[in-house]
Coordinates of C-alpha atoms in Angstrom, one line a residue:
M1 CA 94.1 82.5 155.5
A2 CA 92.9 85.9 154.2
A3 CA 89.4 86.2 152.6
V4 CA 89.2 86.2 148.9
V5 CA 88.7 89.7 147.4
T6 CA 86.2 88.7 144.7
E7 CA 85.9 92.2 143.0
F8 CA 89.5 91.9 142.0
E9 CA 89.6 88.3 140.8
D10 CA 92.3 87.5 138.2
G11 CA 92.9 84.4 136.2
F12 CA 90.7 81.3 136.1
P13 CA 89.8 78.6 138.6
A14 CA 91.1 75.1 137.7
T15 CA 87.6 73.8 137.0
K16 CA 87.3 76.3 134.1
L17 CA 90.8 76.2 132.8
F18 CA 91.0 72.4 132.5
N19 CA 87.6 72.0 130.9
Q20 CA 88.1 73.9 127.6
G21 CA 89.3 71.1 125.4
Y22 CA 93.0 71.8 125.7
S23 CA 95.7 69.5 127.1
Y24 CA 98.2 71.4 129.1
T25 CA 101.8 70.5 130.1
Y26 CA 103.4 72.0 133.2
D27 CA 105.0 74.7 131.2
D28 CA 101.7 75.8 129.6
V29 CA 100.1 77.0 132.9
I30 CA 101.2 79.3 135.7
F31 CA 99.6 79.9 139.1
L32 CA 98.9 83.4 140.3
P33 CA 100.3 84.4 143.7
H34 CA 98.0 84.5 146.8
Y35 CA 98.3 86.0 150.3
I36 CA 101.3 85.1 152.5
D37 CA 100.9 85.0 156.3
F38 CA 103.5 82.4 157.3
P39 CA 107.3 81.9 156.8
T40 CA 108.8 79.4 154.3
D41 CA 110.0 77.1 157.0
A42 CA 106.3 76.7 158.2
V43 CA 105.4 74.9 154.9
Q44 CA 104.8 71.2 155.5
L45 CA 105.5 68.8 152.7
N46 CA 104.5 65.6 154.5
T47 CA 102.2 63.5 152.3
K48 CA 100.9 60.0 151.4
L49 CA 102.4 57.7 148.8
S50 CA 99.4 55.3 149.1
R51 CA 96.5 54.5 151.4
S52 CA 98.8 53.5 154.3
I53 CA 102.3 54.8 153.5
N54 CA 103.3 58.2 154.7
L55 CA 106.3 60.2 153.5
S56 CA 107.8 63.4 154.9
V57 CA 109.1 64.4 151.4
P58 CA 106.9 64.0 148.3
C59 CA 109.6 62.5 146.2
V60 CA 109.6 59.1 144.5
A61 CA 112.5 57.6 142.5
S62 CA 111.2 56.1 139.3
P63 CA 111.5 52.3 138.7
M64 CA 113.9 52.7 135.8
D65 CA 117.1 50.7 135.4
T66 CA 119.2 53.9 135.1
V67 CA 117.6 55.5 138.1
T68 CA 116.7 53.2 141.0
E69 CA 118.6 50.4 142.6
A70 CA 119.7 49.9 146.2
S71 CA 121.8 53.0 146.5
M72 CA 119.1 55.3 145.3
A73 CA 116.4 53.6 147.4
V74 CA 118.5 54.0 150.5
S75 CA 119.2 57.7 150.0
M76 CA 115.6 58.5 149.0
A77 CA 114.3 56.8 152.2
A78 CA 116.9 58.6 154.3
L79 CA 115.6 61.9 153.0
G80 CA 112.0 61.0 153.7
G81 CA 111.0 59.9 150.2
I82 CA 111.1 56.5 148.6
G83 CA 112.7 54.6 145.7
I84 CA 110.9 52.1 143.6
I85 CA 113.4 49.4 142.4
H86 CA 113.1 48.5 138.8
S87 CA 112.1 45.1 137.4
N88 CA 114.3 45.1 134.3
N89 CA 116.1 42.1 135.8
T90 CA 115.4 38.7 137.3
A91 CA 113.1 38.3 140.3
S92 CA 116.1 37.1 142.4
E93 CA 118.2 40.1 141.4
Q94 CA 115.4 42.5 142.2
S95 CA 114.8 40.8 145.5
S96 CA 118.5 41.1 146.3
L97 CA 118.5 44.8 145.7
I98 CA 115.5 45.2 148.0
R99 CA 117.2 43.2 150.8
S100 CA 120.4 45.3 150.3
A101 CA 118.5 48.6 150.6
K102 CA 116.6 47.5 153.6
S103 CA 119.7 46.3 155.4
H104 CA 121.1 49.9 155.6
R105 CA 120.5 52.1 158.6
I106 CA 122.2 55.2 157.3
P107 CA 122.6 56.5 153.7
F108 CA 126.1 55.5 152.8
A109 CA 125.8 53.2 149.7
S110 CA 128.6 54.6 147.5
N111 CA 128.6 53.5 143.9
D112 CA 132.3 54.4 143.6
I113 CA 133.6 51.4 145.6
R114 CA 134.9 48.5 143.4
F115 CA 134.5 44.8 144.3
V116 CA 136.3 41.8 142.8
S117 CA 136.4 38.0 143.4
P118 CA 139.5 36.2 144.6
D119 CA 140.0 34.7 141.1
D120 CA 139.9 38.1 139.4
S121 CA 142.9 40.1 138.3
I122 CA 143.3 43.9 138.2
P123 CA 145.1 44.6 134.9
S124 CA 144.4 48.3 134.7
A125 CA 144.9 51.2 137.1
S126 CA 141.5 52.6 136.0
V127 CA 139.9 50.3 138.6
F128 CA 141.3 52.7 141.2
D129 CA 140.0 55.8 139.5
T130 CA 137.2 56.3 142.0
S131 CA 138.7 54.8 145.1
P132 CA 142.2 54.1 146.5
C133 CA 141.4 50.4 147.1
V134 CA 139.4 47.5 145.9
F135 CA 137.5 45.1 148.1
V136 CA 137.6 41.3 147.6
T137 CA 134.5 39.3 148.3
Q138 CA 133.6 35.7 147.6
N139 CA 131.2 36.6 144.8
G140 CA 132.9 39.7 143.6
S141 CA 129.9 41.8 144.5
S142 CA 128.9 44.3 147.3
S143 CA 125.6 42.5 147.7
G144 CA 125.8 39.7 150.2
G145 CA 129.5 38.8 149.5
K146 CA 131.7 37.7 152.4
L147 CA 134.7 40.0 152.7
L148 CA 138.0 38.2 152.2
G149 CA 140.5 41.1 151.8
V150 CA 141.4 44.4 150.2
V151 CA 143.8 45.5 147.4
D152 CA 145.5 48.8 148.0
K153 CA 146.5 50.9 144.9
V154 CA 150.0 51.5 146.3
N155 CA 150.6 47.8 146.7
W156 CA 149.1 46.9 143.3
E157 CA 151.4 49.4 141.6
K158 CA 154.4 47.5 143.0
L159 CA 153.3 44.2 141.4
A160 CA 155.5 42.8 138.6
D161 CA 152.7 40.6 137.3
K162 CA 149.5 42.7 136.9
E163 CA 147.6 39.6 135.7
A164 CA 148.0 37.8 139.0
R165 CA 144.9 36.7 140.9
V166 CA 144.1 39.1 143.7
S167 CA 144.0 36.2 146.1
S168 CA 147.8 36.0 145.9
Y169 CA 148.5 39.5 147.1
M170 CA 145.4 41.0 148.8
E171 CA 145.6 42.1 152.4
K172 CA 143.6 39.6 154.4
N173 CA 143.4 41.3 157.8
T174 CA 140.9 44.0 156.8
V175 CA 139.6 46.3 159.4
T176 CA 135.8 46.1 159.6
L177 CA 132.9 47.4 161.7
P178 CA 129.5 45.8 162.4
N179 CA 126.7 47.2 160.2
T180 CA 124.7 47.9 163.4
Y181 CA 127.1 50.9 164.2
K182 CA 125.4 54.3 164.1
F183 CA 126.6 57.0 161.8
E184 CA 128.6 59.0 164.4
D185 CA 130.2 55.8 165.7
V186 CA 131.5 55.0 162.2
A187 CA 132.5 58.6 161.5
G188 CA 134.4 58.7 164.8
Y189 CA 136.2 55.5 164.1
L190 CA 137.4 56.6 160.7
A191 CA 138.7 59.9 162.1
A192 CA 140.4 58.2 165.1
K193 CA 142.1 55.5 162.9
E194 CA 142.8 58.0 160.1
L195 CA 141.2 55.5 157.6
E196 CA 139.9 56.3 154.1
F197 CA 137.4 53.5 154.1
V198 CA 135.9 50.9 156.5
P199 CA 133.6 48.1 155.4
L200 CA 130.4 47.5 157.4
V201 CA 129.7 43.7 157.7
S202 CA 126.9 41.6 159.0
G203 CA 127.2 38.8 161.5
D204 CA 128.2 36.3 158.9
G205 CA 131.0 38.5 157.5
S206 CA 129.0 39.6 154.4
V207 CA 129.6 43.2 153.2
V208 CA 126.6 45.4 153.8
D209 CA 128.3 48.7 152.9
V210 CA 131.6 50.5 152.7
V211 CA 131.8 53.9 154.4
S212 CA 134.4 56.5 153.2
K213 CA 135.5 59.8 154.6
A214 CA 133.8 61.4 151.6
D215 CA 130.5 59.7 152.6
V216 CA 130.8 61.1 156.1
D217 CA 131.4 64.6 154.7
R218 CA 128.5 64.2 152.3
I219 CA 126.0 63.1 154.9
R220 CA 127.0 65.7 157.4
G221 CA 126.5 68.3 154.7
F222 CA 122.9 67.8 153.9
P223 CA 120.1 69.6 155.8
K224 CA 118.6 67.8 158.8
G225 CA 115.1 67.9 160.1
G226 CA 113.3 65.6 157.7
L227 CA 112.0 62.3 159.0
P228 CA 113.4 59.2 157.2
S229 CA 111.0 56.8 155.6
V230 CA 111.0 53.9 158.0
G231 CA 108.6 51.0 158.4
E232 CA 107.2 49.3 161.4
D233 CA 110.2 46.9 161.3
G234 CA 112.6 49.8 161.7
E235 CA 114.0 49.4 158.2
F236 CA 113.9 51.9 155.3
L237 CA 110.8 51.8 153.2
V238 CA 111.5 50.4 149.8
G239 CA 109.2 49.9 146.8
A240 CA 109.5 47.6 143.8
S241 CA 107.9 47.3 140.4
I242 CA 106.3 44.4 138.6
G243 CA 104.6 43.8 135.3
T244 CA 101.3 42.1 134.4
R245 CA 102.5 38.8 133.0
E246 CA 101.8 35.4 134.6
T247 CA 105.5 35.2 135.6
D248 CA 105.1 38.4 137.6
K249 CA 102.9 36.6 140.1
E250 CA 106.0 34.6 141.1
R251 CA 108.1 37.8 141.1
L252 CA 105.5 39.4 143.4
E253 CA 105.9 36.7 145.9
H254 CA 109.7 37.0 145.9
L255 CA 109.5 40.8 146.4
V256 CA 107.1 40.6 149.3
K257 CA 109.3 38.0 151.0
A258 CA 112.3 40.3 150.4
G259 CA 110.5 43.0 152.4
A260 CA 109.1 45.3 149.7
N261 CA 106.8 47.8 151.4
V262 CA 104.9 48.8 148.3
I263 CA 104.4 47.3 144.9
V264 CA 104.1 49.4 141.7
I265 CA 102.5 47.8 138.6
D266 CA 104.7 49.2 135.9
S267 CA 102.8 49.7 132.6
S268 CA 102.7 52.5 130.2
Q269 CA 98.9 52.1 129.7
G270 CA 97.4 50.7 132.9
N271 CA 93.8 50.5 132.0
S272 CA 93.9 46.9 130.7
I273 CA 92.4 43.5 131.6
Y274 CA 96.0 42.3 132.4
Q275 CA 96.5 44.9 135.1
I276 CA 93.1 44.6 136.6
E277 CA 93.6 40.9 136.9
M278 CA 97.0 41.4 138.5
I279 CA 95.6 44.0 140.9
K280 CA 92.9 41.6 142.1
Y281 CA 95.4 38.7 142.4
A282 CA 97.9 40.8 144.4
K283 CA 95.3 42.2 146.8
K284 CA 93.9 38.7 147.4
M285 CA 97.3 37.1 148.0
F286 CA 99.0 40.0 149.9
P287 CA 96.3 42.3 151.3
D288 CA 98.7 44.0 153.7
V289 CA 101.0 45.3 150.9
D290 CA 100.0 48.5 149.3
L291 CA 99.6 48.3 145.5
I292 CA 100.0 51.3 143.1
G293 CA 98.4 51.0 139.7
G294 CA 98.9 52.8 136.4
N295 CA 99.9 54.6 134.4
V296 CA 96.7 56.5 133.7
V297 CA 95.8 59.9 132.4
T298 CA 92.0 60.0 132.3
M299 CA 89.3 59.8 135.0
Y300 CA 87.8 56.7 133.3
Q301 CA 91.1 54.9 133.5
A302 CA 91.6 55.9 137.1
Q303 CA 88.1 54.8 138.1
N304 CA 88.6 51.3 136.6
L305 CA 91.8 50.7 138.6
I306 CA 90.3 52.2 141.8
Q307 CA 87.4 49.8 141.6
A308 CA 89.8 46.9 141.0
G309 CA 91.4 47.8 144.4
V310 CA 94.5 49.9 144.0
D311 CA 95.9 51.9 147.0
G312 CA 97.5 54.5 144.8
L313 CA 97.7 55.7 141.2
R314 CA 100.6 56.6 138.9
V315 CA 99.7 59.4 136.4
G316 CA 101.4 60.2 133.2
M317 CA 101.7 58.9 129.6
G318 CA 104.4 60.2 127.3
S319 CA 105.4 63.1 129.5
G320 CA 108.9 62.0 130.4
S321 CA 112.0 63.6 128.8
I322 CA 113.0 60.4 127.2
C323 CA 109.5 59.0 126.4
T324 CA 108.2 59.3 122.9
T325 CA 104.8 57.5 123.3
Q326 CA 102.8 60.6 122.4
E327 CA 104.8 61.1 119.1
V328 CA 104.9 57.4 118.2
C329 CA 101.4 56.3 119.3
A330 CA 99.5 59.6 119.3
V331 CA 98.1 58.7 122.7
G332 CA 98.6 60.4 126.0
R333 CA 97.8 63.7 127.6
G334 CA 99.5 66.9 128.8
Q335 CA 100.8 66.2 132.3
A336 CA 99.2 69.2 134.0
T337 CA 95.8 68.2 132.7
A338 CA 96.3 64.6 133.5
V339 CA 97.2 65.2 137.1
Y340 CA 94.3 67.6 137.6
K341 CA 91.7 65.3 136.0
V342 CA 92.9 62.1 137.6
S343 CA 93.3 63.6 141.1
S344 CA 89.7 65.0 140.8
V345 CA 88.3 61.4 140.8
A346 CA 90.9 59.8 142.9
A347 CA 90.4 62.2 145.8
Q348 CA 86.8 61.1 146.0
S349 CA 88.0 57.6 146.9
G350 CA 90.9 58.8 149.1
I351 CA 93.4 57.5 146.7
P352 CA 96.7 59.4 146.5
I353 CA 98.3 59.9 143.1
I354 CA 101.9 60.1 141.9
A355 CA 102.6 62.6 139.1
D356 CA 105.0 60.6 136.9
G357 CA 107.1 62.3 134.3
G358 CA 107.9 65.8 133.1
I359 CA 109.7 67.0 136.2
S360 CA 112.8 69.0 135.3
N361 CA 112.7 71.8 138.0
S362 CA 111.3 72.8 141.3
G363 CA 108.5 74.8 139.6
H364 CA 107.2 71.6 137.9
I365 CA 107.1 69.9 141.4
V366 CA 105.0 72.8 142.8
K367 CA 102.6 72.6 139.9
A368 CA 102.2 68.9 140.1
L369 CA 101.6 68.9 143.8
T370 CA 99.2 71.8 143.7
L371 CA 97.2 70.4 140.9
G372 CA 96.3 67.4 143.0
A373 CA 99.3 65.0 143.2
S374 CA 100.5 63.7 146.6
T375 CA 104.0 62.9 145.3
V376 CA 106.1 63.3 142.2
M377 CA 108.0 60.5 140.5
M378 CA 111.3 61.6 139.0
G379 CA 113.5 59.9 136.4
S380 CA 115.8 62.4 134.6
F381 CA 115.8 64.6 137.7
L382 CA 117.6 61.9 139.6
A383 CA 119.6 60.3 136.7
G384 CA 123.2 61.4 136.7
S385 CA 123.4 61.5 140.5
T386 CA 125.9 59.6 142.6
E387 CA 123.2 57.2 143.6
A388 CA 121.9 56.4 140.2
P389 CA 123.1 53.0 138.7
G390 CA 125.9 53.0 136.2
A391 CA 129.4 54.3 135.8
Y392 CA 130.2 57.9 134.8
Q393 CA 131.5 58.6 131.3
Y394 CA 132.8 61.7 129.6
Q395 CA 131.1 63.3 126.7
G396 CA 132.6 66.5 125.3
G397 CA 134.6 66.9 128.4
Q398 CA 131.5 66.6 130.6
R399 CA 131.0 63.9 133.2
V400 CA 127.7 62.1 132.5
K401 CA 125.7 58.9 133.2
K402 CA 123.5 57.1 130.7
Y403 CA 119.8 57.6 131.0
R404 CA 117.3 55.7 128.9
G405 CA 113.6 55.4 128.6
M406 CA 112.1 52.1 129.5
G407 CA 110.4 52.2 126.1
S408 CA 113.8 52.5 124.3
L409 CA 114.8 49.5 122.2
E410 CA 117.9 49.2 124.4
A411 CA 115.8 48.8 127.6
M412 CA 113.3 46.5 125.8
T413 CA 116.1 44.0 125.0
K414 CA 116.5 43.7 128.8
G415 CA 112.9 42.9 129.4
S416 CA 111.0 46.2 129.7
D417 CA 109.0 45.4 126.5
A418 CA 106.4 43.8 128.8
R419 CA 105.7 47.3 130.2
Y420 CA 104.4 48.2 126.7
L421 CA 102.6 44.9 126.2
G422 CA 105.1 44.1 123.5
D423 CA 107.1 41.2 124.8
T424 CA 105.2 38.8 122.6
A425 CA 105.3 41.0 119.5
K426 CA 107.3 40.0 116.5
M427 CA 108.5 43.6 116.0
K428 CA 109.6 46.0 118.8
I429 CA 108.4 49.6 118.4
A430 CA 110.4 52.1 120.5
Q431 CA 108.5 54.5 122.7
G432 CA 111.6 56.0 124.3
V433 CA 115.1 57.1 123.6
V434 CA 118.6 56.7 125.1
G435 CA 120.5 59.7 126.4
A436 CA 122.9 61.0 129.0
V437 CA 122.5 63.3 132.0
A438 CA 125.2 65.5 133.5
D439 CA 126.8 64.6 136.9
K440 CA 124.5 66.1 139.5
G441 CA 126.3 65.0 142.6
S442 CA 124.4 63.3 145.5
V443 CA 120.7 63.4 145.9
L444 CA 121.4 63.9 149.6
K445 CA 122.5 67.4 148.5
F446 CA 120.2 68.5 145.8
I447 CA 116.9 67.0 146.9
P448 CA 116.8 69.1 150.2
Y449 CA 117.8 72.2 148.2
T450 CA 115.0 71.5 145.7
M451 CA 112.5 70.9 148.5
H452 CA 113.3 74.3 150.0
A453 CA 112.6 75.9 146.6
V454 CA 109.3 74.0 146.5
K455 CA 108.4 75.4 150.0
Q456 CA 109.0 78.9 148.6
G457 CA 106.6 78.2 145.8
F458 CA 104.0 77.1 148.2
Q459 CA 104.5 80.2 150.3
D460 CA 103.9 82.4 147.3
L461 CA 100.7 80.4 146.7
G462 CA 99.7 81.1 150.3
A463 CA 99.5 77.3 150.9
S464 CA 101.2 76.0 154.0
S465 CA 100.8 72.3 153.1
L466 CA 99.9 70.0 150.3
Q467 CA 96.5 69.5 151.8
S468 CA 95.8 73.2 152.0
A469 CA 96.9 73.7 148.4
H470 CA 94.5 71.0 147.2
E471 CA 91.7 72.6 149.1
M472 CA 92.5 76.1 147.8
L473 CA 92.6 74.7 144.2
R474 CA 89.3 72.9 144.4
S475 CA 87.5 75.9 146.1
G476 CA 88.7 78.2 143.4
I477 CA 90.8 80.4 145.7
L478 CA 93.9 79.5 143.6
R479 CA 93.8 80.9 140.1
L480 CA 95.7 80.0 137.0
E481 CA 96.4 81.3 133.5
V482 CA 97.7 79.9 130.3
R483 CA 101.4 80.9 130.1
L484 CA 102.3 80.2 126.5
N485 CA 100.9 80.5 123.0
L486 CA 99.9 76.9 122.3
F487 CA 101.3 76.8 118.8
R488 CA 104.6 78.8 119.4
F489 CA 107.8 76.9 118.5
H490 CA 110.9 77.1 120.5
I491 CA 114.5 75.9 120.1
I492 CA 115.4 74.4 123.5
R493 CA 119.0 74.0 124.4
F494 CA 119.6 70.9 126.5
P495 CA 122.6 70.2 128.6
H496 CA 125.8 69.2 126.7
N497 CA 124.9 71.6 123.8
Y498 CA 122.5 69.2 122.1
L499 CA 119.7 71.0 120.3
H500 CA 116.1 69.7 120.0
L501 CA 113.4 71.5 118.1
G502 CA 110.0 70.9 119.7
S503 CA 106.6 72.5 120.0
V504 CA 105.5 73.7 123.4
G505 CA 101.8 73.3 124.2
R506 CA 99.4 70.6 123.5
S507 CA 102.1 68.2 122.5
G508 CA 104.8 69.9 124.6
N509 CA 106.9 67.1 125.9
L510 CA 110.2 68.6 126.8
G511 CA 112.6 67.6 129.7
D512 CA 116.2 68.0 130.8
G513 CA 117.5 64.8 129.2
V514 CA 119.9 64.6 126.2
R515 CA 118.5 62.9 123.2
I516 CA 121.1 61.0 121.2

């Protein structure tokens, strides 16, 4: 690294910029370029999620019910990141999603395949919109259901009685492959037999996944080189979230038994007696499972949870594109300031932090990581992808998926009110909104592309790794400036031509979601 030319210093060191009484968002600050003496491909993004979990890509899928279930967790792990499966469901449902994700060896997991039970009927051709056939399992689900047959669209169209049960006309001799087959073996079989799909089944005949020709093309198309996130058991790393209620102790036990590699305590304000007691309980009962606490935005909050025994911290409050905590409750912090401040104290204890919220482009990722985060947690950035839960819809001629804040009234009715310590309140106060995000395709395509852009950002900074970026920031080599007038107003055009008027600066809280 080239020596710093002190007589030509520009900008301000982080210690000065973030100690002037202002709360900055990512868009409020900009890094000044430094000296480049290495190519983009030399940048290393390997990092730590928690004390003992390493990742080759600093990306974490948020535990939101419109972002992370089994399919997202599989694909994120295949890329070298990790997905945290949400807890807006029953403990058994969440555990089933964990087992499903960990049963995969390669990132197929298509959300476009439809499953029905033998007693179901297929009254509408719309069932075949995303796939030419429908698979019949005992429980009508792709999760753990024994395969009984398949319904082909061509055969269905010939039916006189469209209300007939599928058991009366399904093809029972379905071609399958063991789920232990490697990717190239499955791809070669599809090509040799000229098949559109082939189910992968376990030893007892349960469907583990369905592989399509489109899946093969998709996987072959994304860049290679990254190391997948795999645990000592040879299975993908998968995380899961819990709350802080007494019932979450039982949920925790279910999740650990299901194979969760890391547990995230999901709370909008983590510095509470409820979370501290849960941290102590979890570390006592399951000391070998890493525990991530939060959310926090101040050094005082962080220190409390570190002393309680967390292995990682989640940083952010009201910074997400569909989160309105800062407006509703007048509490929170600009995300750039929050990440810098919390990482300052967390680094002293060797605790990695996750920058949670406010990520809408690769530049935000560069800023979060350079300011001290070890990973970034993404919600809206991943929503709308092939792997995100939910079906695609059309709005104004554009293909979209629903995306909602866990503080929205809609999500609270499903159970997320406990996250805001409001599940016992007589009146629910929304701290989030419901929206929609445009179809982004597969994360297996756009995450590698995004990471290459992040590497270019690190190259411009003169940092060849996350660790070197942190050292350069703390030593004062990296310099920053305030980018925007703190009180300037902007009209921001979101996707789908929705308009939102918002202030950028201290209360700047803008993302790429669509507020409806």
